[in-house]
Short mmCIF file of C-alpha atoms and ligand atoms in Angstrom, two decimals:
data_model
loop_
_atom_site.label_atom_id
_atom_site.label_comp_id
_atom_site.label_asym_id
_atom_site.label_seq_id
_atom_site.Cartn_x
_atom_site.Cartn_y
_atom_site.Cartn_z
CA MET Q 1 178.15 48.05 -9.75
CA ASN Q 2 176.41 47.42 -5.70
CA ASN Q 3 178.12 50.93 -5.21
CA ALA Q 4 177.29 52.75 -8.58
CA VAL Q 5 175.95 56.38 -7.10
CA LYS Q 6 172.47 56.76 -7.66
CA LYS Q 7 171.20 59.73 -4.87
CA ILE Q 8 173.38 62.88 -3.86
CA VAL Q 9 171.96 64.20 -0.81
CA VAL Q 10 172.80 68.39 -0.74
CA LEU Q 11 173.10 69.54 2.68
CA GLY Q 12 172.46 73.68 2.01
CA GLY Q 13 169.93 75.58 -0.02
CA GLY Q 14 172.84 78.73 -0.23
CA THR Q 15 174.55 79.90 -3.24
CA ALA Q 16 176.81 76.61 -3.34
CA GLY Q 17 174.39 74.70 -2.40
CA TRP Q 18 171.87 75.65 -4.89
CA MET Q 19 174.46 75.76 -8.18
CA ALA Q 20 175.05 72.10 -7.20
CA ALA Q 21 172.19 70.85 -7.15
CA ALA Q 22 171.61 72.72 -10.08
CA LEU Q 23 174.48 72.13 -12.03
CA LEU Q 24 174.47 68.31 -11.21
CA LYS Q 25 170.84 67.44 -12.06
CA LYS Q 26 171.74 69.68 -15.38
CA VAL Q 27 174.64 67.42 -16.75
CA LEU Q 28 173.99 64.35 -15.44
CA ALA Q 29 170.13 64.83 -15.62
CA GLY Q 30 168.49 61.51 -15.42
CA ALA Q 31 171.43 59.40 -14.11
CA ILE Q 32 171.54 60.68 -10.70
CA ASP Q 33 168.56 62.06 -7.94
CA ILE Q 34 169.31 64.36 -6.45
CA GLU Q 35 167.13 65.98 -2.72
CA LEU Q 36 168.58 69.25 -1.18
CA VAL Q 37 167.97 70.20 2.13
CA GLU Q 38 168.18 73.68 3.94
CA SER Q 39 166.96 75.91 6.91
CA GLU Q 40 165.00 79.11 6.80
CA ASP Q 41 165.62 79.42 10.07
CA ILE Q 42 169.89 78.83 9.79
CA GLY Q 43 168.99 80.84 6.71
CA THR Q 44 172.18 81.98 4.40
CA VAL Q 45 175.70 83.58 4.93
CA GLY Q 46 173.77 86.83 2.71
CA VAL Q 47 176.76 88.17 1.38
CA GLY Q 48 179.21 86.78 -2.34
CA GLU Q 49 177.65 89.17 -5.43
CA ALA Q 50 180.53 89.92 -7.39
CA THR Q 51 181.62 86.89 -9.79
CA ILE Q 52 184.47 86.21 -12.63
CA PRO Q 53 183.92 85.82 -15.72
CA PRO Q 54 183.39 81.46 -15.87
CA ILE Q 55 180.15 82.27 -14.29
CA ARG Q 56 179.16 82.56 -17.59
CA LEU Q 57 179.85 79.50 -19.03
CA PHE Q 58 177.99 78.22 -15.85
CA ASN Q 59 175.39 79.86 -16.73
CA ASN Q 60 175.44 79.04 -20.51
CA VAL Q 61 175.69 75.16 -19.40
CA MET Q 62 172.23 75.82 -17.60
CA GLY Q 63 171.06 76.73 -20.13
CA ILE Q 64 170.04 80.78 -18.40
CA ASN Q 65 168.81 83.52 -20.74
CA GLU Q 66 170.45 86.77 -19.88
CA ALA Q 67 168.06 88.90 -19.60
CA GLU Q 68 165.83 86.50 -17.95
CA PHE Q 69 168.82 86.14 -15.55
CA LEU Q 70 169.79 90.28 -15.86
CA ARG Q 71 165.66 90.82 -13.81
CA GLU Q 72 165.65 87.95 -11.81
CA THR Q 73 168.79 88.56 -10.20
CA LYS Q 74 168.84 92.39 -10.60
CA ALA Q 75 172.57 92.04 -11.77
CA THR Q 76 175.27 94.27 -13.26
CA ILE Q 77 177.97 94.08 -15.77
CA LYS Q 78 180.83 93.62 -14.58
CA LEU Q 79 184.36 94.05 -16.41
CA ALA Q 80 186.80 94.66 -13.63
CA ILE Q 81 187.77 95.56 -9.87
CA LYS Q 82 189.20 99.10 -8.46
CA PHE Q 83 191.87 98.45 -6.52
CA ASP Q 84 191.85 102.30 -4.68
CA ASN Q 85 194.32 103.16 -2.28
CA TRP Q 86 196.40 99.84 -1.70
CA ARG Q 87 199.75 101.04 -2.63
CA VAL Q 88 199.44 104.12 -1.38
CA PRO Q 89 196.11 106.12 -0.39
CA GLY Q 90 195.13 108.57 -3.04
CA GLU Q 91 196.51 106.47 -5.48
CA GLY Q 92 194.51 103.31 -7.52
CA TYR Q 93 194.45 100.78 -10.70
CA PHE Q 94 192.52 98.77 -11.94
CA HIS Q 95 192.74 94.81 -12.44
CA THR Q 96 190.20 94.19 -15.83
CA PHE Q 97 188.99 90.79 -16.52
CA GLY Q 98 190.89 91.99 -20.72
CA ALA Q 99 194.69 92.04 -21.27
CA PRO Q 100 196.10 95.00 -22.23
CA GLY Q 101 197.10 95.98 -26.02
CA LYS Q 102 197.81 92.76 -28.19
CA SER Q 103 200.91 90.09 -28.16
CA LEU Q 104 203.33 88.58 -30.49
CA ALA Q 105 203.88 84.93 -30.68
CA PHE Q 106 206.27 84.30 -27.46
CA CYS Q 107 206.26 88.62 -25.67
CA HIS Q 108 203.73 89.99 -24.05
CA PHE Q 109 202.11 93.36 -25.31
CA HIS Q 110 203.22 94.68 -22.09
CA HIS Q 111 207.35 94.17 -22.97
CA LEU Q 112 206.67 96.43 -25.87
CA TRP Q 113 204.99 99.12 -23.57
CA LEU Q 114 207.80 98.63 -21.04
CA ARG Q 115 210.27 99.64 -24.11
CA ALA Q 116 208.23 102.66 -25.14
CA ARG Q 117 208.05 103.29 -21.80
CA GLN Q 118 212.32 103.77 -21.60
CA GLN Q 119 211.93 105.91 -24.81
CA GLY Q 120 209.17 108.14 -23.20
CA ASN Q 121 205.83 107.05 -23.48
CA LYS Q 122 203.98 108.61 -20.56
CA THR Q 123 200.75 106.08 -22.27
CA ASP Q 124 199.71 104.30 -19.42
CA LEU Q 125 199.30 100.43 -19.56
CA TRP Q 126 195.53 100.62 -19.18
CA GLN Q 127 194.90 102.94 -21.64
CA TYR Q 128 195.85 100.29 -24.47
CA ASP Q 129 192.98 97.82 -22.90
CA LEU Q 130 188.83 97.79 -23.87
CA ASN Q 131 188.08 96.92 -20.27
CA TYR Q 132 189.87 99.43 -18.64
CA LEU Q 133 188.31 102.14 -21.75
CA CYS Q 134 184.31 101.08 -21.41
CA ALA Q 135 184.36 100.72 -17.07
CA MET Q 136 186.10 104.06 -17.08
CA ALA Q 137 183.19 105.65 -19.43
CA GLY Q 138 180.23 103.71 -17.79
CA LYS Q 139 180.20 101.90 -21.02
CA PHE Q 140 179.10 97.72 -22.19
CA ALA Q 141 177.39 95.86 -24.09
CA PRO Q 142 178.28 92.93 -25.87
CA ILE Q 143 181.54 92.17 -28.14
CA ASN Q 144 181.40 89.57 -30.79
CA ALA Q 145 185.02 89.85 -32.03
CA LYS Q 146 186.32 88.07 -34.56
CA ASP Q 147 189.75 89.68 -33.71
CA ASN Q 148 190.81 88.89 -29.60
CA ILE Q 149 192.09 92.53 -29.69
CA LEU Q 150 188.85 93.95 -29.06
CA GLU Q 151 187.66 90.85 -27.04
CA LEU Q 152 185.15 92.14 -23.52
CA PRO Q 153 185.50 89.55 -20.67
CA TYR Q 154 182.82 89.89 -18.59
CA ALA Q 155 181.22 88.99 -15.76
CA TYR Q 156 178.08 89.73 -12.49
CA HIS Q 157 177.71 91.95 -9.36
CA PHE Q 158 173.88 89.98 -8.78
CA ASP Q 159 171.41 90.30 -5.58
CA ALA Q 160 173.06 86.64 -4.18
CA GLY Q 161 169.77 85.56 -2.38
CA LEU Q 162 167.69 86.61 -5.87
CA TYR Q 163 170.54 83.94 -7.66
CA ALA Q 164 170.04 81.25 -5.11
CA ARG Q 165 166.39 81.30 -5.37
CA TYR Q 166 166.73 81.77 -9.70
CA LEU Q 167 168.77 78.75 -9.51
CA ARG Q 168 166.67 76.29 -7.16
CA LYS Q 169 163.16 77.13 -8.89
CA LEU Q 170 165.28 75.41 -12.21
CA SER Q 171 166.50 72.81 -10.19
CA GLU Q 172 162.71 71.98 -9.04
CA GLN Q 173 162.12 72.38 -12.29
CA MET Q 174 164.17 69.88 -13.66
CA GLY Q 175 163.24 67.41 -10.48
CA VAL Q 176 165.61 67.77 -7.95
CA VAL Q 177 163.77 67.30 -5.12
CA ARG Q 178 163.95 70.18 -1.27
CA HIS Q 179 163.80 69.56 1.70
CA GLU Q 180 162.46 72.84 4.17
CA GLY Q 181 164.53 71.35 7.68
CA LYS Q 182 166.91 71.11 10.43
CA VAL Q 183 169.43 68.20 10.33
CA GLN Q 184 169.81 67.16 14.01
CA GLN Q 185 171.53 64.27 13.21
CA VAL Q 186 173.41 62.22 10.74
CA PHE Q 187 174.16 58.94 11.21
CA GLN Q 188 177.63 56.80 9.30
CA HIS Q 189 177.67 53.44 7.81
CA PRO Q 190 180.23 50.79 9.87
CA ASN Q 191 182.85 51.99 7.62
CA GLY Q 192 182.26 55.46 8.31
CA ASP Q 193 180.92 56.61 5.24
CA ILE Q 194 177.59 58.63 5.96
CA LYS Q 195 174.39 57.15 5.41
CA CYS Q 196 171.83 59.30 6.04
CA LEU Q 197 170.60 63.17 7.60
CA VAL Q 198 168.04 63.00 10.23
CA LEU Q 199 165.54 66.54 10.15
CA ASP Q 200 164.47 68.45 13.69
CA ASP Q 201 160.90 66.21 12.15
CA GLY Q 202 162.24 62.76 11.73
CA ARG Q 203 162.63 62.62 7.98
CA GLU Q 204 165.31 60.60 6.82
CA LEU Q 205 167.48 61.49 3.69
CA SER Q 206 169.54 58.84 2.48
CA GLY Q 207 172.22 58.73 0.34
CA ASP Q 208 174.90 56.83 -2.28
CA LEU Q 209 177.11 60.93 -2.17
CA PHE Q 210 176.99 63.88 0.54
CA ILE Q 211 177.52 66.94 -0.71
CA ASP Q 212 178.30 69.00 2.74
CA CYS Q 213 176.67 72.85 1.42
CA SER Q 214 176.30 73.36 5.05
CA GLY Q 215 178.50 76.48 5.87
CA PHE Q 216 181.46 77.32 7.35
CA ARG Q 217 180.98 75.11 9.71
CA GLY Q 218 181.12 71.94 8.01
CA LEU Q 219 178.35 70.24 9.73
CA LEU Q 220 179.07 66.73 7.83
CA ILE Q 221 183.32 66.73 6.12
CA GLN Q 222 184.43 68.63 9.30
CA ASP Q 223 181.83 67.76 12.11
CA LYS Q 224 181.30 63.98 11.50
CA LEU Q 225 184.26 63.62 9.22
CA ASN Q 226 187.17 65.70 11.36
CA ALA Q 227 188.44 66.09 7.21
CA GLY Q 228 191.07 68.94 9.10
CA TYR Q 229 191.76 72.67 8.15
CA ASP Q 230 194.44 74.46 6.90
CA ASP Q 231 194.62 77.74 8.96
CA TRP Q 232 196.15 80.41 5.92
CA SER Q 233 195.62 82.74 8.49
CA HIS Q 234 199.62 83.86 9.30
CA PHE Q 235 199.79 84.68 5.09
CA LEU Q 236 195.93 86.00 4.82
CA PRO Q 237 195.74 87.66 8.88
CA CYS Q 238 191.67 89.88 7.78
CA ASP Q 239 189.77 87.74 9.86
CA ARG Q 240 186.16 89.42 10.18
CA ALA Q 241 184.29 91.09 7.98
CA VAL Q 242 180.72 93.84 8.53
CA ALA Q 243 178.52 94.11 5.63
CA VAL Q 244 175.70 96.75 4.99
CA PRO Q 245 173.78 97.45 1.96
CA SER Q 246 172.81 100.70 0.43
CA GLU Q 247 170.94 102.62 -1.80
CA ARG Q 248 171.98 102.82 -5.39
CA PHE Q 249 174.08 105.10 -6.91
CA GLU Q 250 172.43 107.50 -9.85
CA LYS Q 251 174.49 105.72 -12.38
CA THR Q 252 175.66 102.30 -11.72
CA LEU Q 253 179.69 101.20 -12.69
CA PRO Q 254 180.22 98.04 -14.66
CA TYR Q 255 183.04 97.33 -11.60
CA THR Q 256 183.70 96.65 -8.46
CA ARG Q 257 185.40 99.07 -6.37
CA SER Q 258 187.96 97.82 -3.05
CA ILE Q 259 188.52 100.69 -1.18
CA ALA Q 260 191.82 100.58 1.56
CA HIS Q 261 191.35 101.88 4.90
CA SER Q 262 194.49 101.23 7.38
CA ALA Q 263 193.28 98.04 8.62
CA GLY Q 264 191.62 96.22 5.87
CA TRP Q 265 189.58 97.06 2.84
CA GLN Q 266 186.59 98.25 1.86
CA TRP Q 267 184.09 96.47 -1.08
CA ARG Q 268 181.06 98.38 -2.77
CA ILE Q 269 178.97 97.32 -5.30
CA PRO Q 270 176.93 98.19 -7.59
CA LEU Q 271 173.53 95.47 -8.54
CA GLN Q 272 169.73 97.41 -9.87
CA HIS Q 273 168.44 97.84 -6.33
CA ARG Q 274 171.23 98.38 -3.81
CA ASN Q 275 174.96 98.96 -3.70
CA GLY Q 276 176.29 96.19 -1.70
CA ASN Q 277 178.67 97.64 0.50
CA GLY Q 278 181.86 95.76 3.32
CA LEU Q 279 184.17 96.01 4.86
CA VAL Q 280 186.90 93.90 5.66
CA TYR Q 281 189.45 94.02 8.60
CA SER Q 282 191.85 92.22 11.27
CA SER Q 283 190.28 92.06 14.39
CA ALA Q 284 193.72 92.65 15.90
CA HIS Q 285 194.19 95.73 14.20
CA TYR Q 286 190.35 97.36 14.87
CA THR Q 287 187.19 96.36 17.32
CA ASP Q 288 183.57 95.33 15.82
CA GLU Q 289 182.59 98.74 16.85
CA GLN Q 290 185.56 100.92 14.40
CA ALA Q 291 185.44 98.51 11.48
CA SER Q 292 181.41 99.84 11.82
CA ASP Q 293 181.58 103.20 12.06
CA LEU Q 294 184.07 103.00 9.22
CA ILE Q 295 181.57 100.99 7.35
CA MET Q 296 178.97 103.48 7.69
CA ALA Q 297 180.91 106.26 7.19
CA ASN Q 298 181.95 105.63 3.67
CA LEU Q 299 178.80 104.43 2.58
CA GLU Q 300 177.99 108.19 0.29
CA ARG Q 301 174.67 106.87 0.51
CA LYS Q 302 171.77 105.86 3.01
CA ALA Q 303 171.98 102.56 4.49
CA LEU Q 304 169.07 100.15 4.17
CA ALA Q 305 169.95 97.39 6.78
CA GLU Q 306 171.54 97.64 9.71
CA PRO Q 307 176.15 96.36 9.92
CA LYS Q 308 175.66 92.52 9.73
CA PHE Q 309 179.64 90.90 11.45
CA LEU Q 310 181.10 88.16 10.12
CA ARG Q 311 183.55 85.91 11.19
CA PHE Q 312 185.74 83.99 9.07
CA LYS Q 313 189.24 82.10 9.23
CA THR Q 314 190.78 81.81 6.17
CA GLY Q 315 192.23 78.13 4.89
CA ARG Q 316 191.24 75.10 3.05
CA ARG Q 317 189.59 72.28 4.39
CA ARG Q 318 192.29 69.10 4.57
CA GLN Q 319 189.81 66.63 1.97
CA GLN Q 320 187.46 68.31 -0.23
CA TRP Q 321 186.64 65.25 -0.63
CA GLN Q 322 186.68 62.62 2.51
CA ARG Q 323 184.32 59.04 2.13
CA ASN Q 324 180.87 60.56 0.51
CA VAL Q 325 181.49 64.25 1.62
CA VAL Q 326 182.60 65.89 -0.61
CA ALA Q 327 182.38 69.63 0.60
CA VAL Q 328 182.12 72.85 -1.59
CA GLY Q 329 181.36 76.84 -0.52
CA LEU Q 330 182.29 77.85 2.09
CA ALA Q 331 182.61 74.39 4.41
CA SER Q 332 185.20 73.47 1.48
CA GLY Q 333 187.55 76.91 2.70
CA PHE Q 334 187.00 80.74 2.60
CA LEU Q 335 189.25 82.95 0.54
CA GLU Q 336 188.08 86.68 1.59
CA PRO Q 337 186.38 87.91 -1.63
CA LEU Q 338 189.13 90.68 -2.79
CA GLU Q 339 189.37 88.82 -5.69
CA SER Q 340 185.58 87.66 -5.49
CA THR Q 341 186.82 83.85 -6.15
CA SER Q 342 184.48 82.46 -3.54
CA ILE Q 343 181.74 81.71 -6.03
CA HIS Q 344 183.72 80.61 -8.92
CA LEU Q 345 185.33 78.01 -6.46
CA ILE Q 346 181.63 76.43 -6.16
CA GLN Q 347 181.60 75.81 -9.41
CA SER Q 348 184.63 74.60 -10.15
CA ALA Q 349 184.01 72.76 -7.71
CA VAL Q 350 180.99 70.75 -8.85
CA VAL Q 351 182.70 70.77 -12.06
CA ARG Q 352 185.65 68.99 -10.59
CA LEU Q 353 183.42 66.64 -9.84
CA ILE Q 354 181.09 66.20 -12.53
CA GLN Q 355 184.49 65.41 -14.71
CA LEU Q 356 185.57 63.03 -12.10
CA PHE Q 357 181.87 61.66 -10.66
CA PRO Q 358 182.07 58.54 -9.06
CA HIS Q 359 178.63 56.40 -11.39
CA ASN Q 360 180.31 52.02 -11.02
CA GLY Q 361 181.55 53.65 -6.75
CA ILE Q 362 183.76 55.72 -4.64
CA CYS Q 363 187.30 54.92 -6.08
CA GLN Q 364 190.16 56.67 -3.82
CA SER Q 365 191.70 58.07 -6.65
CA ALA Q 366 189.67 59.75 -8.31
CA VAL Q 367 188.89 61.45 -4.55
CA ASN Q 368 192.74 62.35 -4.36
CA GLU Q 369 193.04 63.72 -7.71
CA TYR Q 370 189.59 65.83 -6.85
CA ASN Q 371 191.92 66.23 -3.66
CA ARG Q 372 194.44 67.69 -5.28
CA GLN Q 373 193.57 69.63 -8.00
CA SER Q 374 191.55 71.57 -5.27
CA GLU Q 375 194.45 72.06 -2.67
CA LEU Q 376 196.72 73.50 -6.27
CA GLU Q 377 193.83 75.81 -6.59
CA TYR Q 378 193.24 76.79 -3.10
CA THR Q 379 196.95 77.76 -3.18
CA GLN Q 380 197.01 79.83 -6.54
CA ILE Q 381 194.27 81.98 -4.95
CA ARG Q 382 196.03 82.74 -2.00
CA ASP Q 383 198.80 83.24 -3.43
CA PHE Q 384 197.76 85.70 -5.27
CA LEU Q 385 195.61 87.40 -2.56
CA ILE Q 386 198.83 88.04 -0.28
CA LEU Q 387 200.36 89.65 -3.70
CA HIS Q 388 197.85 92.53 -3.01
CA TYR Q 389 198.71 92.83 0.36
CA HIS Q 390 202.35 92.77 0.62
CA VAL Q 391 203.40 94.56 -2.10
CA ASN Q 392 202.12 98.16 -0.70
CA GLU Q 393 204.42 101.57 -0.04
CA ARG Q 394 202.47 102.01 2.73
CA SER Q 395 203.98 103.49 5.83
CA ASP Q 396 200.74 105.30 7.75
CA SER Q 397 199.85 102.05 9.61
CA GLN Q 398 200.89 99.20 11.43
CA PHE Q 399 198.76 96.56 9.45
CA TRP Q 400 200.29 98.25 6.12
CA ARG Q 401 203.62 98.04 7.72
CA ASP Q 402 203.35 93.81 8.84
CA MET Q 403 201.83 93.34 5.24
CA GLN Q 404 205.42 94.12 4.24
CA GLN Q 405 207.08 92.47 6.27
CA LEU Q 406 205.51 88.89 5.67
CA ALA Q 407 206.68 85.58 4.94
CA ILE Q 408 205.49 84.83 1.79
CA PRO Q 409 205.35 81.75 0.55
CA ASP Q 410 208.19 80.71 -2.21
CA SER Q 411 205.38 80.19 -5.17
CA LEU Q 412 204.81 83.85 -4.64
CA ARG Q 413 208.30 84.65 -3.74
CA GLN Q 414 209.67 83.65 -7.35
CA LYS Q 415 206.52 84.57 -8.92
CA MET Q 416 207.61 88.27 -8.09
CA ALA Q 417 211.24 88.40 -8.95
CA ILE Q 418 211.35 87.01 -11.64
CA PHE Q 419 208.66 89.06 -13.10
CA ALA Q 420 211.30 92.39 -10.73
CA ASP Q 421 213.75 91.34 -13.00
CA ASN Q 422 212.51 90.52 -16.43
CA GLY Q 423 209.21 91.60 -16.80
CA GLN Q 424 208.45 87.41 -17.42
CA LEU Q 425 205.06 86.00 -15.98
CA PHE Q 426 204.04 83.21 -16.54
CA ARG Q 427 200.19 80.84 -16.27
CA ASP Q 428 201.00 77.97 -13.53
CA GLN Q 429 199.17 74.81 -14.34
CA ASN Q 430 195.23 76.13 -15.03
CA ASP Q 431 195.57 78.78 -12.26
CA LEU Q 432 192.86 80.71 -11.99
CA PHE Q 433 194.41 84.54 -12.97
CA LEU Q 434 196.15 84.51 -16.39
CA GLU Q 435 199.28 86.37 -17.19
CA SER Q 436 196.93 89.47 -17.24
CA SER Q 437 195.70 89.31 -13.85
CA TRP Q 438 199.12 89.67 -12.78
CA LEU Q 439 200.96 91.85 -14.59
CA GLN Q 440 198.28 94.53 -13.83
CA VAL Q 441 198.26 93.57 -10.04
CA MET Q 442 202.27 93.20 -9.78
CA LEU Q 443 202.54 96.98 -11.75
CA GLY Q 444 199.77 98.48 -9.37
CA GLN Q 445 200.94 97.26 -6.49
CA GLY Q 446 204.14 99.05 -7.75
CA ILE Q 447 206.93 96.71 -8.71
CA GLU Q 448 208.48 98.29 -11.39
CA PRO Q 449 210.68 95.14 -13.89
CA LYS Q 450 213.39 95.94 -14.51
CA ASP Q 451 213.94 94.84 -18.39
CA TYR Q 452 211.76 93.96 -20.84
CA HIS Q 453 211.87 90.87 -23.61
CA PRO Q 454 215.02 91.69 -26.72
CA ILE Q 455 211.74 90.48 -28.64
CA ALA Q 456 211.12 93.93 -27.84
CA ASN Q 457 213.92 95.47 -29.79
CA ASN Q 458 213.48 94.29 -32.61
CA PHE Q 459 211.77 97.43 -33.94
CA SER Q 460 212.51 100.29 -33.76
CA PRO Q 461 210.94 103.68 -32.33
CA GLU Q 462 209.24 104.83 -34.76
CA LYS Q 463 208.32 101.37 -35.22
CA LEU Q 464 207.14 100.43 -32.09
CA ARG Q 465 205.53 104.22 -31.83
CA ASP Q 466 203.10 103.31 -34.50
CA MET Q 467 202.55 100.58 -32.73
CA LEU Q 468 201.18 101.34 -29.82
CA ALA Q 469 199.00 104.18 -31.32
CA ASN Q 470 197.60 101.53 -34.07
CA ILE Q 471 196.47 99.14 -31.07
CA GLN Q 472 195.11 101.73 -27.99
CA ALA Q 473 193.15 103.39 -31.59
CA ILE Q 474 191.68 100.21 -32.22
CA LYS Q 475 190.99 99.67 -28.26
CA GLN Q 476 189.50 103.31 -28.21
CA GLU Q 477 187.20 102.41 -31.04
CA PRO Q 478 184.90 100.57 -30.32
CA LEU Q 479 183.67 103.65 -27.12
CA SER Q 480 181.09 105.88 -29.26
CA LYS Q 481 179.04 102.29 -30.36
CA LEU Q 482 177.96 101.14 -26.91
CA PRO Q 483 175.32 101.50 -24.34
CA ASP Q 484 175.96 103.28 -21.04
CA HIS Q 485 175.51 100.55 -18.98
CA ASP Q 486 172.08 101.46 -17.65
CA THR Q 487 170.96 101.77 -20.95
CA TYR Q 488 171.81 98.52 -21.84
CA ILE Q 489 170.38 96.70 -18.27
CA GLN Q 490 167.55 98.70 -19.21
CA THR Q 491 167.46 97.42 -22.52
CA MET Q 492 167.84 93.92 -21.45
CA ILE Q 493 165.96 94.02 -18.71
CA ASN Q 494 162.43 95.42 -20.39
CA ARG Q 495 163.21 91.95 -23.44
CA SER Q 496 160.74 89.74 -23.04
C1 FAD L 501 181.88 89.08 4.08
C2 FAD L 501 181.77 87.76 2.75
C3 FAD L 501 182.10 88.38 1.38
C4 FAD L 501 181.64 87.36 0.65
N1 FAD L 501 182.14 88.13 -0.85
C5 FAD L 501 182.26 87.19 -2.27
C6 FAD L 501 182.17 87.65 -3.39
O1 FAD L 501 181.91 89.10 -3.92
N2 FAD L 501 181.77 86.78 -4.66
C7 FAD L 501 182.17 85.79 -4.47
O2 FAD L 501 182.05 84.81 -4.98
N3 FAD L 501 182.03 85.36 -2.90
C8 FAD L 501 182.18 85.54 -2.07
N4 FAD L 501 182.05 85.63 -0.49
C9 FAD L 501 181.51 84.30 -0.40
C10 FAD L 501 180.04 83.50 -0.55
O3 FAD L 501 179.44 84.64 0.23
C11 FAD L 501 180.33 82.31 -0.21
O4 FAD L 501 181.18 81.48 -1.30
C12 FAD L 501 178.68 81.72 -0.98
O5 FAD L 501 177.31 82.24 -0.88
C13 FAD L 501 178.48 80.40 -0.50
O6 FAD L 501 177.95 79.68 0.32
P1 FAD L 501 177.53 78.30 1.14
O7 FAD L 501 175.99 78.17 0.68
O8 FAD L 501 179.14 77.62 0.93
O9 FAD L 501 177.49 79.09 2.58
P2 FAD L 501 176.07 79.44 3.30
O10 FAD L 501 175.12 80.63 2.49
O11 FAD L 501 176.02 79.60 5.16
O12 FAD L 501 174.68 78.40 3.46
C14 FAD L 501 174.93 77.68 4.25
C15 FAD L 501 173.59 76.85 4.26
O13 FAD L 501 172.88 75.69 4.38
C16 FAD L 501 172.20 75.44 5.75
N5 FAD L 501 172.40 74.75 6.33
C17 FAD L 501 173.65 75.15 7.80
N6 FAD L 501 173.34 73.81 9.01
C18 FAD L 501 171.69 73.42 8.59
C19 FAD L 501 171.43 72.61 9.42
N7 FAD L 501 171.83 71.72 10.28
N8 FAD L 501 170.40 71.41 8.89
C20 FAD L 501 170.04 72.29 7.78
N9 FAD L 501 170.41 73.31 7.00
C21 FAD L 501 171.66 73.64 7.20
C22 FAD L 501 171.65 76.91 5.29
O14 FAD L 501 170.14 76.49 5.62
C23 FAD L 501 172.56 77.71 3.71
O15 FAD L 501 171.22 76.60 3.47
C24 FAD L 501 181.45 86.08 0.37
C25 FAD L 501 181.85 85.54 1.72
C26 FAD L 501 182.07 86.53 2.91
C27 FAD L 501 182.06 85.71 4.56
#
């Protein structure tokens, strides 16, 4: 019991630091003291505004009221991402959080659709997806679906700074102690474990377990413990971003936009009070000046600040838990925000730590399991991101031609091959992305399955046509009753 973990020190007060402190305190409650140190002088990365549906589980566990959350963080609803110009310039497709149609036992809906298409059905797959229909109509309200055919999974766009501030308030109410100051020295025990952090005014913060949320640098996990980094820039060569907020559009879209350019892509994230914008690009293909000119020319609304440049190296910390340090957030690695996965990676890292929590002392088996799961999670997301780049039909720039030639991981190659051969998709070991996500991006990027599952042949052409028409009608039905997205947000934030 001597090594029992009774006190946690969180280094960093960005989205990662405050999500970690808040969830650990909420779930582990009185058993653990938590202190967090952050430096206003150093600041946070200041981006990271689009999320995916599991964030709602985080908020629920935290006991967060949705109306208050929307008000405090200036959030909007996210139903999907629209990818423009990714396969070819001038065309787009959606990756929604929903699933098309209704699947049969052992046979996903898209096999029925593939067969119907061979018989002349011209309806595109997304017409059977409620998320898509709501996104296009700009409508939203949560649907209490009795049947999963009418599920409407959603996430949020929010102001990252306001979200961290909100979580700080909740954390401090629960007893998390915050220190303002710069960590200047880090002392280790003779065995190499971290003993304490020393701040610029001499204060010492000692702990049993340290959560490194210090951002890209990884002050503890890398600078002190040298955990190493798997560099994946040969798979995902974009290495810079330039971000700039702009005035909001009159109507707030309930989805993120990802607009491909000749050597990178632009995000547009609609919030209540502004749009978040940025360009992720490859420095081998654009200079910073070109990137900044491009994003400024594509804002469509007045910029609200100067462009801010960020550099990154895609990859992951080789050991995300080492000794008594767990790296969370940017300190644990970075995958570009194409599918808005970083905040989710923070959440899943903290949940994993809670599941493996070393209350009686850190044991290597728990550390190994944590690191195994993190590696798998990062690798699966990496593969999904590569898919967007690699499968393209763009011949208009060197960047996109290079992407077509990319040597891709075998895991992805196999997934693409089986889908191209017979339309099959399988979810690997807790992959964050369900079959419907892989389906939408594979089709959207231009992989056409040569065949479909024979179960789709169990229906006569007439029966199949009726089934599809019926499903389409069911999916359309809620639209007329749903409010506009802006009306929904206004109603929620005016709620007391
Ligand atoms: C271009 C870009 C776009 C992104 N878009 C998205 C998105 O849309 N969706 C998404 O999910 N994620 C996105 N992300 C990722 C997201 O921004 C991060 O995952 C998230 O903000 C967490 O950052 P962090 O808290 O790990 O680091 P940071 O925000 O960098 O925070 C680091 C903290 O450590 C503190 N600190 C550092 N050194 C010291 C020291 N010596 N002493 C005291 N304190 C110290 C700092 O003060 C700060 O509080 C994006 C990232 C980038 C780069």
